[in-house]
Tab-separated table of C-alpha atoms in Angstrom:
chain	number	residue	atom	x	y	z
A	1	MET	CA	169.370	195.421	111.011
A	2	ALA	CA	170.147	191.817	111.708
A	3	PRO	CA	172.790	190.195	109.310
A	4	THR	CA	171.728	188.028	106.756
A	5	HIS	CA	173.278	184.437	106.114
A	6	PRO	CA	173.636	182.987	102.619
A	7	VAL	CA	171.519	180.218	101.836
A	8	PRO	CA	173.844	177.145	101.445
A	9	THR	CA	174.150	175.538	97.967
A	10	PRO	CA	175.181	171.806	97.516
A	11	PRO	CA	177.475	171.023	95.131
A	12	TYR	CA	176.665	170.746	91.224
A	13	ALA	CA	178.028	167.495	89.921
A	14	GLU	CA	178.278	169.314	86.232
A	15	GLU	CA	179.998	166.226	84.633
A	16	THR	CA	177.197	163.709	85.541
A	17	GLY	CA	173.866	163.042	83.863
A	18	LEU	CA	171.048	160.630	84.100
A	19	PRO	CA	170.565	157.904	81.692
A	20	TRP	CA	167.084	159.346	80.171
A	21	ASP	CA	168.815	162.396	79.254
A	22	VAL	CA	172.710	161.470	78.311
A	23	SER	CA	174.177	158.039	77.093
A	24	VAL	CA	175.454	156.684	80.357
A	25	GLY	CA	177.140	153.173	80.072
A	26	ASP	CA	176.977	152.399	83.909
A	27	ALA	CA	174.587	154.967	85.672
A	28	VAL	CA	175.187	153.595	89.269
A	29	ALA	CA	178.867	153.731	88.682
A	30	ALA	CA	178.452	157.743	87.483
A	31	ILE	CA	176.677	158.338	90.683
A	32	ALA	CA	179.385	156.774	92.474
A	33	ALA	CA	181.735	158.843	90.649
A	34	ALA	CA	180.063	162.222	91.536
A	35	ARG	CA	179.909	160.985	95.115
A	36	ALA	CA	183.746	160.525	94.917
A	37	ARG	CA	184.683	163.776	93.626
A	38	HIS	CA	181.501	166.075	95.595
A	39	GLY	CA	180.886	164.147	98.552
A	40	ASP	CA	177.616	162.531	100.297
A	41	THR	CA	175.501	165.399	99.139
A	42	PHE	CA	175.241	166.834	95.552
A	43	VAL	CA	173.350	168.112	92.478
A	44	VAL	CA	172.556	166.467	88.884
A	45	GLU	CA	170.931	168.735	87.012
A	46	SER	CA	168.980	166.424	84.078
A	47	GLY	CA	167.327	168.274	81.482
A	48	ARG	CA	165.422	170.970	83.200
A	49	ASP	CA	164.836	168.730	86.638
A	50	HIS	CA	167.416	168.961	89.626
A	51	TYR	CA	168.298	165.717	91.549
A	52	LEU	CA	169.616	166.560	95.177
A	53	PHE	CA	171.606	163.294	95.958
A	54	THR	CA	172.047	162.295	99.732
A	55	PHE	CA	174.122	159.435	101.049
A	56	SER	CA	175.127	160.641	104.584
A	57	ALA	CA	173.354	158.825	107.551
A	58	THR	CA	171.829	161.956	108.657
A	59	GLY	CA	170.603	162.816	105.267
A	60	VAL	CA	169.147	159.117	104.264
A	61	GLU	CA	167.391	159.684	107.797
A	62	SER	CA	166.129	162.891	106.505
A	63	PHE	CA	165.232	161.416	103.287
A	64	TYR	CA	162.984	158.674	104.950
A	65	GLY	CA	161.490	161.139	106.795
A	66	LEU	CA	159.970	163.036	104.110
A	67	THR	CA	156.130	163.060	104.157
A	68	GLU	CA	154.107	162.162	101.190
A	69	GLU	CA	152.481	165.469	101.424
A	70	THR	CA	155.935	167.615	101.310
A	71	ALA	CA	158.034	165.346	98.798
A	72	SER	CA	155.669	163.053	97.262
A	73	LYS	CA	156.864	159.299	96.339
A	74	GLY	CA	153.797	158.785	94.226
A	75	VAL	CA	154.636	161.895	92.058
A	76	ALA	CA	158.033	160.599	91.534
A	77	ASP	CA	157.006	156.950	90.449
A	78	TYR	CA	154.653	158.578	88.288
A	79	LEU	CA	156.979	161.094	86.348
A	80	MET	CA	159.211	157.793	85.932
A	81	LEU	CA	156.295	155.642	84.789
A	82	ARG	CA	154.923	157.687	82.501
A	83	ARG	CA	157.804	157.797	80.231
A	84	LYS	CA	156.775	154.291	79.585
A	85	LEU	CA	153.063	154.036	79.929
A	86	PRO	CA	150.190	155.939	78.640
A	87	ASP	CA	148.505	158.499	80.522
A	88	ASP	CA	145.003	156.521	80.694
A	89	ILE	CA	146.461	154.120	83.043
A	90	PHE	CA	147.300	156.632	85.893
A	91	ALA	CA	143.896	158.463	85.601
A	92	GLY	CA	140.669	157.399	87.786
A	93	ARG	CA	142.267	154.717	89.450
A	94	ARG	CA	140.016	153.302	92.186
A	95	THR	CA	142.077	150.120	93.406
A	96	LEU	CA	145.449	151.167	93.902
A	97	PRO	CA	148.260	148.397	94.109
A	98	SER	CA	148.829	149.035	97.997
A	99	THR	CA	145.315	148.265	98.917
A	100	LEU	CA	145.529	144.765	97.789
A	101	PHE	CA	148.851	143.719	99.588
A	102	ARG	CA	147.099	143.522	103.303
A	103	ARG	CA	148.516	141.034	105.572
A	104	ASP	CA	145.364	138.895	105.456
A	105	ASP	CA	145.517	138.583	101.394
A	106	VAL	CA	149.195	136.667	101.501
A	107	ALA	CA	147.090	133.392	101.947
A	108	VAL	CA	145.274	134.206	98.820
A	109	TYR	CA	148.578	135.030	96.791
A	110	LEU	CA	150.349	131.975	98.027
A	111	ALA	CA	147.426	129.618	96.906
A	112	ASN	CA	147.812	131.205	93.738
A	113	LEU	CA	151.069	130.680	93.858
A	114	ASP	CA	150.859	126.854	94.458
A	115	ARG	CA	148.858	126.765	91.595
A	116	ALA	CA	151.160	128.734	89.032
A	117	LEU	CA	154.026	126.676	90.438
A	118	GLU	CA	152.140	123.417	89.124
A	119	GLN	CA	151.331	124.646	85.949
A	120	THR	CA	155.030	125.932	85.294
A	121	ILE	CA	156.256	122.539	86.272
A	122	ALA	CA	153.808	120.875	83.958
A	123	GLU	CA	154.791	123.309	81.067
A	124	LEU	CA	158.718	122.175	81.528
A	125	GLU	CA	159.995	119.326	79.374
A	126	ALA	CA	161.160	116.476	81.311
A	127	THR	CA	164.899	117.778	80.847
A	128	GLY	CA	165.950	120.868	79.060
A	129	SER	CA	167.158	124.557	79.757
A	130	VAL	CA	165.446	127.844	80.980
A	131	ASP	CA	166.476	131.296	81.526
A	132	VAL	CA	165.837	131.490	85.176
A	133	PHE	CA	164.499	135.358	84.559
A	134	ASP	CA	162.145	134.400	81.952
A	135	LEU	CA	161.024	131.552	83.987
A	136	ALA	CA	160.315	133.687	86.933
A	137	ARG	CA	158.903	136.205	84.820
A	138	ARG	CA	156.261	133.892	83.659
A	139	LEU	CA	155.329	132.271	86.765
A	140	GLY	CA	155.071	136.133	88.123
A	141	HIS	CA	152.480	136.859	85.667
A	142	ARG	CA	150.665	133.661	86.105
A	143	MET	CA	150.115	134.224	89.840
A	144	GLY	CA	149.477	137.879	89.724
A	145	LEU	CA	146.706	137.291	87.081
A	146	ALA	CA	145.212	134.448	88.919
A	147	SER	CA	145.092	136.860	91.671
A	148	TRP	CA	143.533	139.872	90.518
A	149	ALA	CA	142.599	139.427	86.823
A	150	GLY	CA	139.446	137.443	87.037
A	151	PRO	CA	138.412	133.578	85.954
A	152	GLY	CA	139.963	132.212	83.093
A	153	SER	CA	142.854	135.121	83.011
A	154	ALA	CA	146.018	132.867	84.371
A	155	ASP	CA	144.885	129.922	81.545
A	156	GLY	CA	144.942	129.371	77.659
A	157	ASP	CA	144.684	131.794	75.290
A	158	ALA	CA	143.874	134.531	77.836
A	159	PHE	CA	147.114	134.031	79.941
A	160	GLU	CA	148.947	134.386	76.667
A	161	ARG	CA	147.413	137.173	75.303
A	162	LEU	CA	147.785	139.170	78.700
A	163	VAL	CA	151.310	137.809	79.007
A	164	ARG	CA	152.395	139.232	75.674
A	165	ALA	CA	150.655	142.914	76.605
A	166	PHE	CA	152.065	143.271	79.877
A	167	ASP	CA	155.458	142.258	78.750
A	168	THR	CA	155.019	145.304	76.229
A	169	LEU	CA	153.658	147.407	78.901
A	170	ASP	CA	156.189	146.745	81.460
A	171	GLY	CA	156.615	150.363	83.373
A	172	SER	CA	160.024	149.142	84.624
A	173	GLU	CA	161.632	149.816	81.065
A	174	ALA	CA	161.414	153.419	82.097
A	175	PHE	CA	164.568	152.880	84.502
A	176	VAL	CA	165.662	149.636	83.312
A	177	HIS	CA	166.334	150.832	79.642
A	178	PRO	CA	166.027	154.492	79.931
A	179	ASP	CA	168.200	155.302	77.147
A	180	LYS	CA	165.046	153.921	74.841
A	181	MET	CA	162.332	155.933	76.346
A	182	ALA	CA	162.842	158.784	73.741
A	183	ALA	CA	161.847	156.237	70.662
A	184	VAL	CA	158.750	155.624	72.743
A	185	ALA	CA	157.612	159.209	73.163
A	186	ALA	CA	158.760	159.380	69.501
A	187	SER	CA	156.078	156.856	68.632
A	188	GLY	CA	153.334	158.407	70.685
A	189	LYS	CA	153.544	155.014	72.779
A	190	ARG	CA	151.496	153.420	69.950
A	191	ALA	CA	152.835	149.804	70.814
A	192	GLU	CA	151.912	150.486	74.707
A	193	ARG	CA	148.445	151.856	73.859
A	194	ALA	CA	147.789	148.800	71.855
A	195	ALA	CA	148.781	146.627	74.224
A	196	LEU	CA	146.478	148.583	77.059
A	197	ASP	CA	143.789	147.611	74.459
A	198	GLU	CA	144.725	144.078	74.522
A	199	VAL	CA	144.456	144.217	78.298
A	200	ALA	CA	141.100	145.827	78.420
A	201	ASP	CA	139.483	143.438	75.780
A	202	THR	CA	140.698	140.348	77.804
A	203	ILE	CA	139.731	141.374	81.178
A	204	ALA	CA	136.462	142.579	79.733
A	205	ALA	CA	135.779	138.880	79.270
A	206	ALA	CA	136.711	137.824	82.604
A	207	VAL	CA	134.384	140.570	84.203
A	208	ARG	CA	131.440	138.893	81.900
A	209	ARG	CA	132.216	135.223	83.372
A	210	TYR	CA	132.611	137.033	86.876
A	211	ASP	CA	129.183	138.565	86.560
A	212	ALA	CA	127.729	135.497	85.215
A	213	GLY	CA	128.544	133.742	88.162
A	214	ASP	CA	132.405	132.469	87.996
A	215	THR	CA	133.063	133.994	91.665
A	216	ASP	CA	135.065	131.255	93.277
A	217	ASP	CA	138.478	132.302	94.566
A	218	GLN	CA	137.498	135.970	92.935
A	219	ALA	CA	137.829	137.698	96.203
A	220	LEU	CA	140.765	140.048	94.881
A	221	PHE	CA	138.995	140.595	91.892
A	222	GLY	CA	135.560	141.169	93.520
A	223	ARG	CA	136.735	143.894	95.537
A	224	ILE	CA	138.220	145.642	91.931
A	225	VAL	CA	134.774	145.119	90.313
A	226	ASP	CA	132.769	146.411	93.413
A	227	ALA	CA	134.363	149.723	92.858
A	228	TRP	CA	133.370	150.275	89.568
A	229	THR	CA	129.549	148.997	89.980
A	230	PRO	CA	127.696	152.434	89.736
A	231	GLU	CA	129.166	153.168	86.403
A	232	PRO	CA	127.810	152.599	82.823
A	233	GLU	CA	128.842	149.235	81.312
A	234	GLU	CA	131.583	150.525	79.100
A	235	VAL	CA	133.105	152.700	81.344
A	236	ARG	CA	133.016	149.803	84.245
A	237	LEU	CA	134.824	147.534	82.250
A	238	ARG	CA	137.567	150.095	80.827
A	239	GLY	CA	138.163	151.071	84.416
A	240	ILE	CA	138.471	147.440	85.907
A	241	ALA	CA	141.141	146.841	83.309
A	242	LEU	CA	143.015	149.911	83.835
A	243	ASP	CA	143.165	149.342	87.537
A	244	ILE	CA	144.217	145.951	86.843
A	245	ALA	CA	146.776	146.950	84.555
A	246	LEU	CA	148.408	149.340	86.971
A	247	ILE	CA	148.176	146.574	89.944
A	248	HIS	CA	149.739	144.230	87.722
A	249	ILE	CA	152.493	146.258	86.186
A	250	ALA	CA	153.621	147.901	89.902
A	251	SER	CA	153.390	144.488	91.388
A	252	MET	CA	155.110	141.787	89.502
A	253	SER	CA	158.062	143.048	87.487
A	254	ASN	CA	160.246	143.457	90.565
A	255	LEU	CA	159.037	140.908	92.237
A	256	ALA	CA	160.112	138.454	89.160
A	257	ALA	CA	163.631	140.111	89.165
A	258	ALA	CA	164.207	139.431	92.648
A	259	LEU	CA	163.127	135.805	92.379
A	260	GLY	CA	165.359	135.394	89.399
A	261	TRP	CA	168.552	136.752	91.492
A	262	ALA	CA	167.419	134.881	94.355
A	263	LEU	CA	167.513	131.390	91.973
A	264	VAL	CA	171.218	132.599	90.715
A	265	ASP	CA	172.415	133.063	94.065
A	266	LEU	CA	171.185	129.767	95.448
A	267	LEU	CA	172.660	128.126	92.451
A	268	GLU	CA	176.010	129.628	92.893
A	269	HIS	CA	176.112	128.393	96.549
A	270	PRO	CA	175.499	124.782	96.763
A	271	THR	CA	175.628	124.545	100.671
A	272	GLN	CA	172.921	127.179	101.059
A	273	LEU	CA	171.249	125.851	98.385
A	274	SER	CA	170.899	122.451	100.315
A	275	ARG	CA	169.567	123.929	102.953
A	276	VAL	CA	166.873	125.667	101.095
A	277	ARG	CA	166.131	122.675	99.303
A	278	LEU	CA	165.535	120.721	102.751
A	279	GLY	CA	162.626	123.097	103.471
A	280	ASN	CA	164.235	125.704	105.856
A	281	ARG	CA	162.062	128.472	104.984
A	282	ASP	CA	163.292	131.079	107.773
A	283	PHE	CA	166.639	130.137	105.532
A	284	ALA	CA	165.010	130.500	102.297
A	285	GLN	CA	163.816	134.086	103.392
A	286	SER	CA	167.027	135.230	104.609
A	287	CYS	CA	168.083	134.308	101.063
A	288	ALA	CA	165.637	136.053	99.311
A	289	LEU	CA	166.134	139.105	101.556
A	290	GLU	CA	170.212	139.088	100.601
A	291	SER	CA	169.530	138.394	97.000
A	292	THR	CA	167.063	141.502	96.590
A	293	ARG	CA	169.393	143.584	99.056
A	294	LEU	CA	172.297	143.104	96.389
A	295	ALA	CA	170.253	143.253	93.323
A	296	GLN	CA	168.900	146.551	94.165
A	297	ARG	CA	169.387	149.437	91.256
A	298	SER	CA	166.854	151.445	93.268
A	299	ILE	CA	166.898	155.342	93.014
A	300	MET	CA	164.876	156.145	95.666
A	301	SER	CA	163.177	159.682	94.930
A	302	ARG	CA	160.822	162.115	96.384
A	303	THR	CA	159.003	164.931	94.135
A	304	VAL	CA	159.488	168.172	96.496
A	305	LEU	CA	155.781	169.541	96.382
A	306	SER	CA	156.913	172.749	99.263
A	307	PRO	CA	159.850	174.058	100.248
A	308	VAL	CA	162.011	171.758	102.157
A	309	ARG	CA	164.637	172.468	104.862
A	310	PHE	CA	166.418	169.365	104.632
A	311	ASP	CA	169.382	168.550	106.947
A	312	THR	CA	172.354	166.232	105.963
A	313	GLY	CA	174.469	166.181	109.168
A	314	GLU	CA	176.730	168.985	108.351
A	315	VAL	CA	174.408	171.578	106.166
A	316	THR	CA	170.786	171.909	105.866
A	317	TYR	CA	169.828	173.067	102.397
A	318	GLU	CA	166.535	174.383	101.336
A	319	VAL	CA	165.178	172.398	98.510
A	320	PRO	CA	162.369	174.291	96.506
A	321	PRO	CA	159.375	172.812	94.957
A	322	GLY	CA	159.725	170.702	91.512
A	323	TRP	CA	163.232	169.465	92.650
A	324	THR	CA	163.708	165.661	93.265
A	325	ILE	CA	165.602	164.542	96.583
A	326	ALA	CA	166.960	160.887	96.072
A	327	THR	CA	169.329	158.367	97.322
A	328	LEU	CA	170.525	155.284	95.531
A	329	LEU	CA	170.469	152.067	97.017
A	330	PRO	CA	172.987	150.160	95.557
A	331	LEU	CA	175.595	152.353	96.596
A	332	LEU	CA	174.312	152.388	100.307
A	333	ASN	CA	173.801	148.689	100.561
A	334	THR	CA	176.947	147.473	99.527
A	335	SER	CA	179.388	150.349	101.019
A	336	VAL	CA	178.505	151.526	104.613
A	337	ALA	CA	179.910	148.174	106.310
A	338	PRO	CA	182.606	145.913	105.685
A	339	GLY	CA	181.384	142.905	103.887
A	340	LEU	CA	178.052	143.744	102.450
A	341	GLU	CA	179.499	143.469	99.080
A	342	GLN	CA	179.133	139.690	99.439
A	343	TRP	CA	176.208	137.460	99.462
A	344	ASP	CA	175.581	136.297	102.988
A	345	PRO	CA	172.054	135.358	103.902
A	346	ASP	CA	173.127	134.524	107.704
A	347	ARG	CA	173.257	138.184	108.207
A	348	TRP	CA	169.400	138.499	108.445
A	349	ASP	CA	167.325	137.640	111.315
A	350	ARG	CA	163.965	137.529	110.206
A	351	HIS	CA	163.450	140.711	108.721
A	352	ARG	CA	166.021	142.566	110.251
A	353	LEU	CA	169.932	142.709	109.898
A	354	ILE	CA	171.756	141.223	112.816
A	355	ASP	CA	174.547	143.688	112.638
A	356	ARG	CA	172.252	146.735	112.097
A	357	ASP	CA	173.290	148.603	115.375
A	358	ALA	CA	176.920	148.850	113.870
A	359	LEU	CA	176.096	150.454	111.009
A	360	PRO	CA	176.191	154.465	111.100
A	361	SER	CA	172.289	154.239	110.405
A	362	PRO	CA	170.255	151.736	110.395
A	363	MET	CA	168.638	152.985	107.374
A	364	LEU	CA	171.607	152.807	105.195
A	365	VAL	CA	170.980	149.214	104.207
A	366	THR	CA	167.606	148.006	103.023
A	367	ALA	CA	165.976	145.328	100.822
A	368	PHE	CA	162.232	146.978	100.759
A	369	GLY	CA	162.924	150.227	102.357
A	370	HIS	CA	161.954	151.502	105.551
A	371	GLY	CA	158.951	152.953	107.948
A	372	ARG	CA	156.313	154.739	106.038
A	373	HIS	CA	158.258	154.148	102.591
A	374	SER	CA	158.527	150.535	103.286
A	375	CYS	CA	157.339	148.265	100.234
A	376	PRO	CA	153.726	147.426	101.103
A	377	ALA	CA	154.236	143.996	99.345
A	378	GLN	CA	157.033	142.832	101.278
A	379	PRO	CA	155.439	140.287	103.339
A	380	PHE	CA	153.648	138.895	100.205
A	381	SER	CA	157.072	139.317	98.071
A	382	LEU	CA	159.209	137.321	100.552
A	383	ALA	CA	156.448	134.534	101.036
A	384	ALA	CA	156.034	133.956	97.483
A	385	MET	CA	160.117	133.979	96.724
A	386	THR	CA	160.437	131.689	99.617
A	387	ALA	CA	157.801	129.290	98.593
A	388	ALA	CA	159.181	129.349	94.933
A	389	THR	CA	163.019	128.704	95.369
A	390	THR	CA	161.889	126.220	98.004
A	391	ARG	CA	159.812	123.927	95.416
A	392	LEU	CA	161.569	124.609	92.146
A	393	LEU	CA	164.984	123.755	93.894
A	394	ARG	CA	163.294	120.766	95.465
A	395	GLU	CA	161.816	119.636	92.220
A	396	TYR	CA	164.759	120.301	89.931
A	397	GLN	CA	168.333	119.741	89.855
A	398	MET	CA	169.472	122.890	88.119
A	399	THR	CA	172.854	123.553	86.740
A	400	PRO	CA	174.154	126.915	85.926
A	401	CYS	CA	175.019	127.766	82.114
A	402	TRP	CA	176.913	130.825	83.100
A	403	THR	CA	180.737	130.759	83.874
A	404	ALA	CA	180.628	134.174	85.712
A	405	HIS	CA	178.371	135.812	87.915
A	406	PRO	CA	175.593	137.704	85.762
A	407	GLN	CA	175.512	141.652	85.392
A	408	PRO	CA	172.686	143.809	85.530
A	409	VAL	CA	171.902	146.326	82.733
A	410	GLY	CA	174.330	148.817	82.589
A	411	ALA	CA	171.959	151.788	82.293
A	412	GLN	CA	169.617	150.733	84.509
A	413	ILE	CA	168.664	152.980	87.262
A	414	GLY	CA	165.528	152.042	89.441
A	415	GLY	CA	164.016	148.959	90.857
A	416	VAL	CA	165.346	145.527	90.899
A	417	ALA	CA	168.482	144.728	88.824
A	418	ARG	CA	167.558	143.015	85.235
A	419	ALA	CA	170.390	140.649	84.033
A	420	ALA	CA	172.140	141.953	80.788
A	421	GLY	CA	172.395	138.716	79.331
A	422	PRO	CA	170.868	135.291	79.166
A	423	CYS	CA	171.092	133.492	82.183
A	424	LEU	CA	170.438	129.518	81.416
A	425	VAL	CA	169.980	126.748	83.428
A	426	SER	CA	169.969	123.203	82.328
A	427	TYR	CA	167.637	120.989	84.343
A	428	VAL	CA	166.383	117.487	85.253
A	429	PRO	CA	163.863	116.118	87.844
A	430	ARG	CA	165.761	115.256	90.873
A	431	SER	CA	164.003	111.551	90.572
A	432	THR	CA	165.385	111.287	87.823
A	433	ALA	CA	169.091	112.460	88.918
A	434	SER	CA	168.842	110.397	91.429
A	435	LYS	CA	168.167	107.525	89.662
A	436	THR	CA	170.757	107.998	87.326
A	437	SER	CA	173.253	108.426	90.204
A	438	THR	CA	172.085	105.224	91.874
A	439	GLU	CA	172.603	103.539	88.761
A	440	ARG	CA	175.938	104.678	88.364
């Protein structure tokens, strides 16, 4: 009889919890402390769930090598977002966010971004102050809604209704403020359901305009509408609206946050800001990548659907269905080589780190993921951030009102960081600033 070998068991971080189950002041710091105690691979129990965290070079490579059929990102994302969003928004979708981010779609988004920037500039007073994250979020709403929400959705009362509704429906709250999800559940998601109805009502008006012939510059919206052509009118209108709601929620919130951090970092680095303002678009893209890398709070997770043999380099573990395999980008992005904790856009050449071969694995540092797990919106997001920072910093002289670098929300574990407090800047048009300087 052949000898049997015990199945290796990873260490359990019994002293560590996740912020949707226990109160955690700094979720990233809590996982970092568990890593310091238990090594690069350990288990965190969260309620009835088990999270196998991995941080070794081999473990992270194994993570990115997981197939969707075996360990699903889609299921993991759904389980996270459903803490905040009504189930209706997930059921029966016919146009998913990834299908609207083909490379040949980027030109459409950038044209809408140009129009959104014009409207944003028109809304700003001649001089004043604004929170950079509020500015970025409103700009993102306008660009996204112009792209896929139909005629009239990015203007006037329809735009304001949709902004209010989508701010309520912000799915990122599930990982930005996980401690608030118990109250959302206790309410039966009452506010979220009302907001979803508001979106459906507003989008129905856009569909009727489109049906009546208002189809100019509506190619992306048309693809969504076409997917619901055979259905009865009530089903069709609701289906189109929910497709748009999921697309907008999934696409805009992290982009707006990343754009906010790009502005924060450039305002704190005047030399690099000057290079961007003068139109160096390649460098502006490097700044966007670097700000996104440092602002990551993402828990990259995969829900195990069938048994996985997971190689961490030292040990191969048997991971059962129902568990989640995860890694945490803020720990990897700043710790696997000297100097990574500093903002330095010159470390990028196009989309690649210049010194990536010096890392234990090139997969240990990322802004948008790797391989099949890369964000499908990366080309669009970088183009949008580059265009927006260049235009805003060319138009305005902005002066930050904060005295210390803004900090992320401590409980956040997922997505791009949200600032824990206001990030106000005072602004004046550069033409006015130049005239004042000359007069002096």
